[in-house]
GROMACS .gro file of C-alpha atoms in nm:
model
  431
    1MET     CA    1   0.766   4.437   1.230
    2GLN     CA    2   0.898   4.491   0.877
    3ARG     CA    3   1.239   4.343   0.967
    4ARG     CA    4   1.076   4.027   1.109
    5THR     CA    5   0.881   3.980   0.787
    6LEU     CA    6   1.196   4.021   0.578
    7LEU     CA    7   1.389   3.772   0.792
    8ARG     CA    8   1.109   3.517   0.749
    9LEU     CA    9   1.123   3.564   0.372
   10LEU     CA   10   1.501   3.516   0.350
   11PRO     CA   11   1.506   3.130   0.359
   12ARG     CA   12   1.225   3.109   0.105
   13ILE     CA   13   1.393   3.358  -0.133
   14HIS     CA   14   1.726   3.180  -0.087
   15SER     CA   15   1.584   2.837  -0.175
   16GLN     CA   16   1.400   2.972  -0.481
   17ASN     CA   17   1.713   3.148  -0.602
   18ILE     CA   18   1.924   2.832  -0.569
   19ARG     CA   19   1.660   2.639  -0.762
   20ALA     CA   20   1.659   2.899  -1.039
   21ARG     CA   21   2.038   2.904  -1.053
   22THR     CA   22   2.052   2.525  -1.081
   23LEU     CA   23   1.805   2.524  -1.370
   24THR     CA   24   1.998   2.799  -1.547
   25VAL     CA   25   2.327   2.614  -1.522
   26SER     CA   26   2.186   2.283  -1.642
   27VAL     CA   27   1.981   2.419  -1.932
   28GLY     CA   28   2.198   2.709  -2.044
   29GLU     CA   29   2.136   3.060  -2.170
   30GLY     CA   30   2.068   3.203  -2.512
   31ASP     CA   31   1.944   3.039  -2.831
   32GLU     CA   32   2.195   2.750  -2.802
   33PRO     CA   33   2.145   2.578  -2.465
   34LEU     CA   34   2.458   2.443  -2.302
   35TYR     CA   35   2.467   2.063  -2.344
   36ALA     CA   36   2.093   2.049  -2.412
   37ASP     CA   37   2.156   1.784  -2.680
   38VAL     CA   38   2.275   1.519  -2.433
   39PRO     CA   39   2.020   1.234  -2.464
   40ARG     CA   40   1.778   1.203  -2.177
   41PRO     CA   41   1.693   0.871  -2.011
   42SER     CA   42   1.436   0.653  -2.184
   43ARG     CA   43   1.073   0.744  -2.134
   44ASN     CA   44   0.826   0.550  -1.923
   45LYS     CA   45   0.707   0.241  -2.110
   46SER     CA   46   0.343   0.321  -2.033
   47GLU     CA   47   0.367   0.657  -2.211
   48ARG     CA   48   0.316   0.690  -2.583
   49LYS     CA   49   0.585   0.826  -2.812
   50PRO     CA   50   0.540   1.192  -2.906
   51TYR     CA   51   0.390   1.261  -3.247
   52PRO     CA   52   0.641   1.411  -3.495
   53THR     CA   53   0.354   1.596  -3.665
   54PRO     CA   54   0.104   1.775  -3.436
   55MET     CA   55  -0.236   1.614  -3.405
   56LYS     CA   56  -0.411   1.928  -3.533
   57VAL     CA   57  -0.214   1.907  -3.858
   58LEU     CA   58  -0.303   1.537  -3.898
   59ILE     CA   59  -0.673   1.609  -3.844
   60ARG     CA   60  -0.664   1.893  -4.097
   61ARG     CA   61  -0.496   1.668  -4.356
   62ALA     CA   62  -0.759   1.398  -4.303
   63LYS     CA   63  -1.039   1.649  -4.353
   64GLU     CA   64  -0.881   1.780  -4.672
   65GLU     CA   65  -0.841   1.429  -4.812
   66ARG     CA   66  -1.203   1.347  -4.727
   67GLU     CA   67  -1.329   1.662  -4.900
   68ALA     CA   68  -1.114   1.595  -5.207
   69ARG     CA   69  -1.250   1.240  -5.224
   70LYS     CA   70  -1.609   1.365  -5.213
   71ALA     CA   71  -1.543   1.629  -5.477
   72ASN     CA   72  -1.375   1.384  -5.717
   73PRO     CA   73  -1.453   1.018  -5.635
   74CYS     CA   74  -1.249   0.884  -5.928
   75ARG     CA   75  -0.914   1.050  -5.982
   76VAL     CA   76  -0.561   0.967  -6.091
   77LEU     CA   77  -0.297   0.998  -5.823
   78GLU     CA   78  -0.034   1.231  -5.967
   79ASP     CA   79   0.224   1.251  -5.689
   80ALA     CA   80   0.486   0.977  -5.655
   81PRO     CA   81   0.525   0.745  -5.472
   82ASP     CA   82   0.155   0.749  -5.377
   83ASN     CA   83   0.064   0.663  -5.737
   84GLY     CA   84   0.287   0.353  -5.743
   85LEU     CA   85   0.571   0.511  -5.941
   86LEU     CA   86   0.925   0.575  -5.822
   87VAL     CA   87   1.067   0.914  -5.732
   88PRO     CA   88   1.349   0.952  -5.991
   89GLU     CA   89   1.581   1.162  -5.776
   90LEU     CA   90   1.567   0.912  -5.487
   91VAL     CA   91   1.669   0.601  -5.685
   92ASP     CA   92   2.037   0.692  -5.668
   93VAL     CA   93   1.998   0.783  -5.299
   94ALA     CA   94   1.853   0.438  -5.227
   95HIS     CA   95   2.152   0.265  -5.386
   96ARG     CA   96   2.393   0.482  -5.189
   97VAL     CA   97   2.214   0.415  -4.861
   98TYR     CA   98   2.230   0.042  -4.922
   99ARG     CA   99   2.599   0.061  -5.000
  100ALA     CA  100   2.667   0.280  -4.695
  101ARG     CA  101   2.485   0.033  -4.468
  102GLU     CA  102   2.698  -0.256  -4.591
  103THR     CA  103   3.013  -0.045  -4.545
  104VAL     CA  104   2.914   0.050  -4.188
  105LEU     CA  105   2.849  -0.312  -4.089
  106PHE     CA  106   3.176  -0.425  -4.242
  107GLY     CA  107   3.372  -0.143  -4.077
  108ILE     CA  108   3.222  -0.208  -3.734
  109SER     CA  109   3.302  -0.580  -3.755
  110LYS     CA  110   3.666  -0.498  -3.831
  111LEU     CA  111   3.699  -0.221  -3.571
  112LEU     CA  112   3.570  -0.448  -3.295
  113ASP     CA  113   3.878  -0.664  -3.347
  114VAL     CA  114   4.089  -0.368  -3.229
  115ILE     CA  115   3.860  -0.161  -3.003
  116PRO     CA  116   3.686  -0.357  -2.723
  117LEU     CA  117   3.313  -0.326  -2.661
  118GLN     CA  118   3.130  -0.406  -2.337
  119ARG     CA  119   2.764  -0.503  -2.307
  120CYS     CA  120   2.560  -0.537  -1.987
  121ARG     CA  121   2.426  -0.885  -1.917
  122HIS     CA  122   2.095  -0.759  -1.780
  123CYS     CA  123   2.008  -0.451  -1.993
  124PHE     CA  124   2.091  -0.290  -2.328
  125GLU     CA  125   2.367  -0.062  -2.196
  126VAL     CA  126   2.682  -0.058  -2.412
  127HIS     CA  127   3.025   0.085  -2.334
  128VAL     CA  128   3.331   0.130  -2.556
  129GLY     CA  129   3.649   0.049  -2.365
  130TYR     CA  130   3.854  -0.220  -2.199
  131VAL     CA  131   3.668  -0.182  -1.868
  132GLY     CA  132   3.299  -0.105  -1.824
  133HIS     CA  133   3.191   0.214  -1.651
  134GLU     CA  134   3.069   0.234  -1.293
  135ILE     CA  135   2.769   0.459  -1.360
  136ARG     CA  136   2.462   0.307  -1.196
  137THR     CA  137   2.203   0.312  -1.471
  138CYS     CA  138   2.109  -0.055  -1.503
  139THR     CA  139   1.737  -0.118  -1.544
  140GLY     CA  140   1.751  -0.495  -1.590
  141PRO     CA  141   1.598  -0.762  -1.368
  142GLN     CA  142   1.697  -0.743  -0.999
  143SER     CA  143   1.891  -0.422  -1.060
  144GLY     CA  144   1.781  -0.294  -0.720
  145PHE     CA  145   1.979  -0.566  -0.542
  146ARG     CA  146   2.292  -0.454  -0.733
  147SER     CA  147   2.227  -0.082  -0.673
  148ALA     CA  148   2.175  -0.044  -1.052
  149THR     CA  149   2.534  -0.154  -1.120
  150HIS     CA  150   2.602  -0.311  -1.460
  151VAL     CA  151   2.749  -0.658  -1.511
  152TRP     CA  152   2.965  -0.643  -1.823
  153ARG     CA  153   3.046  -0.893  -2.095
  154MET     CA  154   3.191  -0.864  -2.446
  155GLY     CA  155   2.959  -0.721  -2.711
  156GLY     CA  156   2.920  -0.759  -3.088
  157VAL     CA  157   2.812  -0.573  -3.400
  158GLN     CA  158   2.441  -0.597  -3.314
  159ASP     CA  159   2.511  -0.406  -2.990
  160VAL     CA  160   2.672  -0.111  -3.170
  161ILE     CA  161   2.395  -0.043  -3.421
  162TYR     CA  162   2.041  -0.177  -3.436
  163PHE     CA  163   1.838  -0.215  -3.755
  164PRO     CA  164   1.477  -0.313  -3.673
  165LYS     CA  165   1.306  -0.553  -3.912
  166CYS     CA  166   0.975  -0.517  -4.092
  167PHE     CA  167   0.760  -0.713  -4.336
  168HIS     CA  168   0.861  -0.701  -4.702
  169LEU     CA  169   0.585  -0.565  -4.926
  170TYR     CA  170   0.561  -0.691  -5.283
  171ASP     CA  171   0.311  -0.418  -5.378
  172ARG     CA  172   0.330  -0.116  -5.147
  173VAL     CA  173   0.031   0.055  -5.317
  174GLY     CA  174  -0.200  -0.231  -5.412
  175LYS     CA  175  -0.156  -0.428  -5.089
  176PRO     CA  176   0.009  -0.205  -4.829
  177ARG     CA  177  -0.084  -0.416  -4.525
  178VAL     CA  178   0.011  -0.763  -4.405
  179GLY     CA  179  -0.266  -0.956  -4.231
  180HIS     CA  180  -0.231  -1.157  -3.914
  181ASP     CA  181  -0.266  -1.487  -4.100
  182GLU     CA  182   0.020  -1.391  -4.333
  183ARG     CA  183   0.275  -1.330  -4.059
  184HIS     CA  184   0.461  -1.656  -4.128
  185SER     CA  185   0.448  -1.646  -4.509
  186VAL     CA  186   0.578  -1.290  -4.555
  187ARG     CA  187   0.949  -1.243  -4.498
  188ARG     CA  188   1.091  -0.991  -4.253
  189ILE     CA  189   1.397  -0.793  -4.359
  190PRO     CA  190   1.582  -0.491  -4.213
  191ALA     CA  191   1.369  -0.180  -4.246
  192VAL     CA  192   1.654   0.014  -4.409
  193VAL     CA  193   1.677  -0.246  -4.686
  194GLU     CA  194   1.299  -0.242  -4.732
  195LEU     CA  195   1.304   0.137  -4.760
  196CYS     CA  196   1.576   0.119  -5.026
  197ILE     CA  197   1.380  -0.146  -5.218
  198GLN     CA  198   1.064   0.066  -5.223
  199ALA     CA  199   1.271   0.368  -5.330
  200GLY     CA  200   1.419   0.192  -5.634
  201LEU     CA  201   1.675  -0.069  -5.526
  202ASP     CA  202   1.626  -0.405  -5.702
  203LEU     CA  203   1.738  -0.722  -5.525
  204GLU     CA  204   1.673  -1.072  -5.658
  205LYS     CA  205   1.602  -1.208  -5.310
  206TYR     CA  206   1.322  -0.960  -5.247
  207PRO     CA  207   1.110  -0.905  -5.563
  208THR     CA  208   0.878  -0.608  -5.577
  209LYS     CA  209   0.621  -0.475  -5.821
  210ARG     CA  210   0.724  -0.185  -6.045
  211ARG     CA  211   0.473   0.020  -6.241
  212THR     CA  212   0.494   0.240  -6.551
  213LYS     CA  213   0.149   0.397  -6.517
  214PRO     CA  214  -0.004   0.572  -6.214
  215VAL     CA  215  -0.288   0.407  -6.026
  216TYR     CA  216  -0.642   0.539  -5.980
  217CYS     CA  217  -0.818   0.617  -5.655
  218ILE     CA  218  -1.189   0.529  -5.672
  219GLU     CA  219  -1.377   0.630  -5.357
  220GLY     CA  220  -1.071   0.574  -5.142
  221ARG     CA  221  -0.970   0.242  -5.299
  222ILE     CA  222  -0.672   0.185  -5.525
  223ALA     CA  223  -0.745   0.060  -5.878
  224ASP     CA  224  -0.463  -0.060  -6.105
  225PHE     CA  225  -0.538  -0.090  -6.477
  226GLU     CA  226  -0.189  -0.195  -6.584
  227THR     CA  227  -0.193  -0.522  -6.776
  228GLU     CA  228   0.005  -0.829  -6.678
  229THR     CA  229   0.201  -0.827  -7.004
  230GLU     CA  230   0.342  -0.483  -6.923
  231ILE     CA  231   0.442  -0.602  -6.578
  232ASP     CA  232   0.619  -0.906  -6.728
  233GLU     CA  233   0.809  -0.679  -6.965
  234ILE     CA  234   0.922  -0.464  -6.673
  235LYS     CA  235   1.039  -0.773  -6.481
  236SER     CA  236   1.232  -0.905  -6.780
  237GLY     CA  237   1.402  -0.570  -6.828
  238ILE     CA  238   1.499  -0.556  -6.462
  239ASN     CA  239   1.643  -0.907  -6.475
  240ILE     CA  240   1.858  -0.813  -6.775
  241ILE     CA  241   2.014  -0.509  -6.610
  242SER     CA  242   2.012  -0.633  -6.249
  243GLY     CA  243   2.368  -0.758  -6.275
  244THR     CA  244   2.508  -0.417  -6.374
  245MET     CA  245   2.264  -0.171  -6.217
  246ASN     CA  246   2.423  -0.168  -5.872
  247GLU     CA  247   2.777  -0.130  -6.008
  248GLU     CA  248   2.683   0.149  -6.250
  249VAL     CA  249   2.472   0.353  -6.011
  250VAL     CA  250   2.664   0.294  -5.690
  251GLY     CA  251   3.014   0.255  -5.830
  252VAL     CA  252   3.115  -0.061  -5.641
  253ASN     CA  253   3.016  -0.424  -5.627
  254LEU     CA  254   2.796  -0.464  -5.323
  255ASP     CA  255   2.872  -0.833  -5.287
  256SER     CA  256   3.240  -0.758  -5.228
  257LEU     CA  257   3.161  -0.559  -4.915
  258THR     CA  258   3.060  -0.868  -4.721
  259ASP     CA  259   3.359  -1.077  -4.823
  260SER     CA  260   3.653  -1.132  -4.591
  261LYS     CA  261   3.910  -1.027  -4.851
  262PRO     CA  262   3.864  -0.657  -4.936
  263ILE     CA  263   4.018  -0.488  -4.629
  264ALA     CA  264   4.267  -0.642  -4.390
  265VAL     CA  265   4.300  -0.479  -4.049
  266ASP     CA  266   4.619  -0.604  -3.887
  267GLY     CA  267   4.614  -0.369  -3.589
  268LYS     CA  268   4.832  -0.098  -3.748
  269GLU     CA  269   4.734   0.252  -3.649
  270GLY     CA  270   4.720   0.382  -4.007
  271ASN     CA  271   4.486   0.112  -4.137
  272VAL     CA  272   4.257   0.137  -3.835
  273GLN     CA  273   4.233   0.515  -3.862
  274VAL     CA  274   4.152   0.503  -4.233
  275LEU     CA  275   3.887   0.238  -4.173
  276SER     CA  276   3.732   0.442  -3.889
  277VAL     CA  277   3.711   0.753  -4.107
  278VAL     CA  278   3.547   0.558  -4.393
  279THR     CA  279   3.302   0.395  -4.153
  280LEU     CA  280   3.206   0.728  -3.996
  281GLU     CA  281   3.156   0.891  -4.337
  282SER     CA  282   2.938   0.598  -4.447
  283TRP     CA  283   2.735   0.633  -4.127
  284PHE     CA  284   2.658   1.000  -4.199
  285GLU     CA  285   2.585   0.919  -4.563
  286MET     CA  286   2.339   0.650  -4.460
  287ILE     CA  287   2.163   0.874  -4.206
  288SER     CA  288   2.131   1.167  -4.446
  289GLY     CA  289   2.006   0.940  -4.725
  290VAL     CA  290   1.747   0.776  -4.501
  291ARG     CA  291   1.618   1.120  -4.399
  292LYS     CA  292   1.576   1.220  -4.765
  293ILE     CA  293   1.388   0.902  -4.850
  294MET     CA  294   1.164   0.927  -4.542
  295GLU     CA  295   1.043   1.268  -4.661
  296LYS     CA  296   0.867   1.096  -4.954
  297TYR     CA  297   0.819   0.733  -4.848
  298GLY     CA  298   0.615   0.674  -4.536
  299VAL     CA  299   0.751   0.479  -4.240
  300GLN     CA  300   0.526   0.379  -3.950
  301THR     CA  301   0.615   0.287  -3.594
  302CYS     CA  302   0.420   0.166  -3.294
  303GLY     CA  303   0.357   0.429  -3.029
  304TYR     CA  304   0.441   0.190  -2.746
  305CYS     CA  305   0.694  -0.065  -2.881
  306PRO     CA  306   0.993  -0.055  -3.124
  307GLU     CA  307   0.803  -0.221  -3.414
  308VAL     CA  308   0.834  -0.040  -3.748
  309GLN     CA  309   0.681  -0.091  -4.092
  310VAL     CA  310   0.787   0.071  -4.419
  311GLY     CA  311   0.485   0.172  -4.624
  312PRO     CA  312   0.186   0.404  -4.621
  313LYS     CA  313   0.017   0.197  -4.349
  314GLY     CA  314   0.117  -0.036  -4.068
  315HIS     CA  315   0.053  -0.410  -4.071
  316LYS     CA  316  -0.232  -0.589  -3.892
  317VAL     CA  317  -0.029  -0.857  -3.718
  318ARG     CA  318  -0.136  -0.884  -3.355
  319MET     CA  319   0.207  -0.905  -3.194
  320CYS     CA  320   0.227  -0.595  -2.971
  321LYS     CA  321   0.300  -0.674  -2.606
  322ALA     CA  322   0.356  -0.320  -2.482
  323SER     CA  323   0.137  -0.105  -2.262
  324LYS     CA  324  -0.241  -0.113  -2.324
  325HIS     CA  325  -0.213  -0.389  -2.587
  326GLN     CA  326  -0.514  -0.570  -2.438
  327SER     CA  327  -0.745  -0.286  -2.540
  328ARG     CA  328  -0.609  -0.306  -2.897
  329ASN     CA  329  -0.629  -0.687  -2.916
  330GLY     CA  330  -0.253  -0.700  -2.973
  331LEU     CA  331  -0.257  -0.457  -3.266
  332HIS     CA  332   0.005  -0.186  -3.286
  333ALA     CA  333  -0.077   0.182  -3.234
  334TRP     CA  334   0.074   0.309  -3.558
  335GLN     CA  335   0.206   0.659  -3.601
  336GLU     CA  336   0.466   0.844  -3.808
  337ALA     CA  337   0.823   0.728  -3.743
  338ILE     CA  338   1.137   0.934  -3.701
  339ILE     CA  339   1.498   0.855  -3.780
  340ASP     CA  340   1.573   0.727  -3.427
  341ASP     CA  341   1.294   0.468  -3.458
  342PHE     CA  342   1.424   0.359  -3.796
  343VAL     CA  343   1.799   0.343  -3.724
  344GLY     CA  344   1.855   0.289  -3.354
  345PRO     CA  345   2.155   0.499  -3.240
  346ASN     CA  346   2.262   0.329  -2.918
  347TYR     CA  347   2.402   0.618  -2.712
  348VAL     CA  348   2.708   0.543  -2.499
  349TRP     CA  349   2.924   0.742  -2.258
  350HIS     CA  350   3.223   0.917  -2.415
  351VAL     CA  351   3.562   0.800  -2.284
  352ARG     CA  352   3.863   1.029  -2.310
  353ASP     CA  353   4.127   0.761  -2.250
  354LEU     CA  354   4.065   0.391  -2.309
  355ASN     CA  355   4.357   0.301  -2.084
  356GLY     CA  356   4.241   0.531  -1.803
  357PRO     CA  357   4.030   0.447  -1.499
  358ALA     CA  358   3.663   0.357  -1.533
  359LEU     CA  359   3.402   0.632  -1.540
  360GLY     CA  360   3.274   0.704  -1.190
  361ASN     CA  361   2.913   0.743  -1.088
  362ASN     CA  362   2.979   1.064  -0.892
  363LEU     CA  363   3.121   1.237  -1.200
  364LYS     CA  364   2.855   1.142  -1.454
  365ARG     CA  365   2.738   1.503  -1.494
  366TYR     CA  366   3.079   1.585  -1.644
  367TYR     CA  367   3.066   1.306  -1.905
  368GLY     CA  368   2.916   1.332  -2.251
  369LYS     CA  369   2.746   1.084  -2.480
  370ALA     CA  370   2.751   0.988  -2.846
  371PRO     CA  371   2.608   0.715  -3.071
  372ALA     CA  372   2.801   0.392  -3.035
  373VAL     CA  373   2.911   0.406  -3.400
  374VAL     CA  374   3.056   0.756  -3.355
  375GLU     CA  375   3.226   0.667  -3.027
  376LEU     CA  376   3.379   0.353  -3.175
  377CYS     CA  377   3.516   0.539  -3.477
  378VAL     CA  378   3.649   0.827  -3.264
  379GLN     CA  379   3.831   0.586  -3.035
  380ALA     CA  380   3.980   0.420  -3.345
  381GLY     CA  381   4.129   0.749  -3.467
  382ALA     CA  382   3.857   0.934  -3.656
  383PRO     CA  383   3.816   1.308  -3.580
  384VAL     CA  384   3.530   1.414  -3.357
  385PRO     CA  385   3.235   1.530  -3.574
  386ASP     CA  386   3.129   1.891  -3.524
  387GLN     CA  387   2.763   1.802  -3.467
  388TYR     CA  388   2.857   1.577  -3.172
  389ARG     CA  389   3.115   1.800  -2.999
  390SER     CA  390   2.865   1.950  -2.759
  391MET     CA  391   2.700   1.615  -2.690
  392MET     CA  392   3.034   1.448  -2.617
  393ARG     CA  393   3.143   1.741  -2.394
  394VAL     CA  394   3.487   1.753  -2.546
  395ASP     CA  395   3.559   2.094  -2.389
  396VAL     CA  396   3.475   1.977  -2.033
  397VAL     CA  397   3.760   1.858  -1.810
  398PRO     CA  398   3.617   1.622  -1.548
  399PRO     CA  399   3.774   1.645  -1.200
  400GLY     CA  400   3.960   1.357  -1.042
  401ARG     CA  401   3.801   1.112  -0.804
  402ASP     CA  402   3.966   1.284  -0.507
  403GLU     CA  403   3.826   1.622  -0.617
  404VAL     CA  404   3.458   1.530  -0.620
  405ASP     CA  405   3.393   1.661  -0.269
  406LEU     CA  406   3.577   1.985  -0.343
  407THR     CA  407   3.374   2.056  -0.655
  408SER     CA  408   3.045   1.986  -0.480
  409MET     CA  409   3.141   2.207  -0.185
  410SER     CA  410   3.253   2.493  -0.412
  411SER     CA  411   2.933   2.478  -0.619
  412ASP     CA  412   2.714   2.474  -0.306
  413LYS     CA  413   2.909   2.767  -0.163
  414ALA     CA  414   2.872   2.966  -0.485
  415HIS     CA  415   2.498   2.899  -0.490
  416GLU     CA  416   2.464   3.008  -0.128
  417GLU     CA  417   2.658   3.331  -0.186
  418ALA     CA  418   2.455   3.409  -0.498
  419GLY     CA  419   2.129   3.335  -0.319
  420LEU     CA  420   2.216   3.545  -0.013
  421GLY     CA  421   2.336   3.834  -0.231
  422SER     CA  422   2.016   3.845  -0.432
  423ALA     CA  423   1.804   3.801  -0.119
  424PHE     CA  424   1.973   4.094   0.058
  425GLY     CA  425   1.933   4.298  -0.259
  426ILE     CA  426   1.559   4.233  -0.256
  427CYS     CA  427   1.544   4.320   0.112
  428GLY     CA  428   1.723   4.648   0.043
  429LEU     CA  429   1.471   4.732  -0.225
  430LEU     CA  430   1.184   4.653   0.011
  431VAL     CA  431   1.333   4.868   0.284
   0.00000   0.00000   0.00000
């Protein structure tokens, strides 16, 4: 009777063991999971983005602010940039981020003349190489009739890196929100540029209000007692030094980065490699600078769509068309943004050899991923960054197309042997 019971339990124990072994192999062991940093597929559009800060922490902050407002209805805001003043240590960072962004865009435009880029006609999938991959991940219209196969065409700079736009705020403290009726009168600029402007970058095209005295908070409302003459003096001083500020702080003339003269890429390996290294370094400089600025200056994003807004609050323009927008009357569901919402890193599959065969769908578990900027620079000759080695799976050797069946059979056999061995061990213990 005991043997019959054990034999009935064997298939169940075997299937559970195989399932556990599969999860262990895919997730990894220890504090550093194996390939856990490979980006997952995009979430369901009906789901809201996760909150960077837990909801309990947000509720506690709101209660503390409400209690402080009741205790002192009229107070001077002391912390910058909430009081309208600039953070001194972030002014230089803002100039460097702006310069790095211009360098990245210029470098990508030149590298695309040497390294080809493919873009799907029906979705946002991007691939670096002469031939597009064969991995079936297309989510565009009528993708089911094509078995989720991509249809490739040549791509451009906007496909490598994406900078979402937001409304430009003249006064981020006095008037932090843009109304629905102002949607056509207020200009929209890249969010990275708007963040640099609010952090201390001065551009003639996009004027902004600078203060020398902190603002007051009276029962939750901002009161500014700075006179107009002082503001005019600040503007006149900025206009005098605007021609030399960028060159002194940043070290280069920003206008020269967009010209067609500064760097000539003629297809030589040395020039392309140097340009790829400079572009990759500027990319990391921009990302690190944006992270530093976002710690002080607030950036908001919609929980259901890619809309972002730089400032303490989101705008009131009714333009959201994502899930559940009818219940919000088209308003965005604003929440705290992260770096991926602010600078869209379009992840692509890593290719070992541009002249090799296309990536196969059956071998996609052996391939790694990386941001399109990193992949483009690596293919142009830049060294692989240490923080993306695991994600790109540089140490994994994918099998050939004729070895796919052998690898699947060997893995299944290993799982079966491991499952049977553990099952018989459990049976021995029971006996």
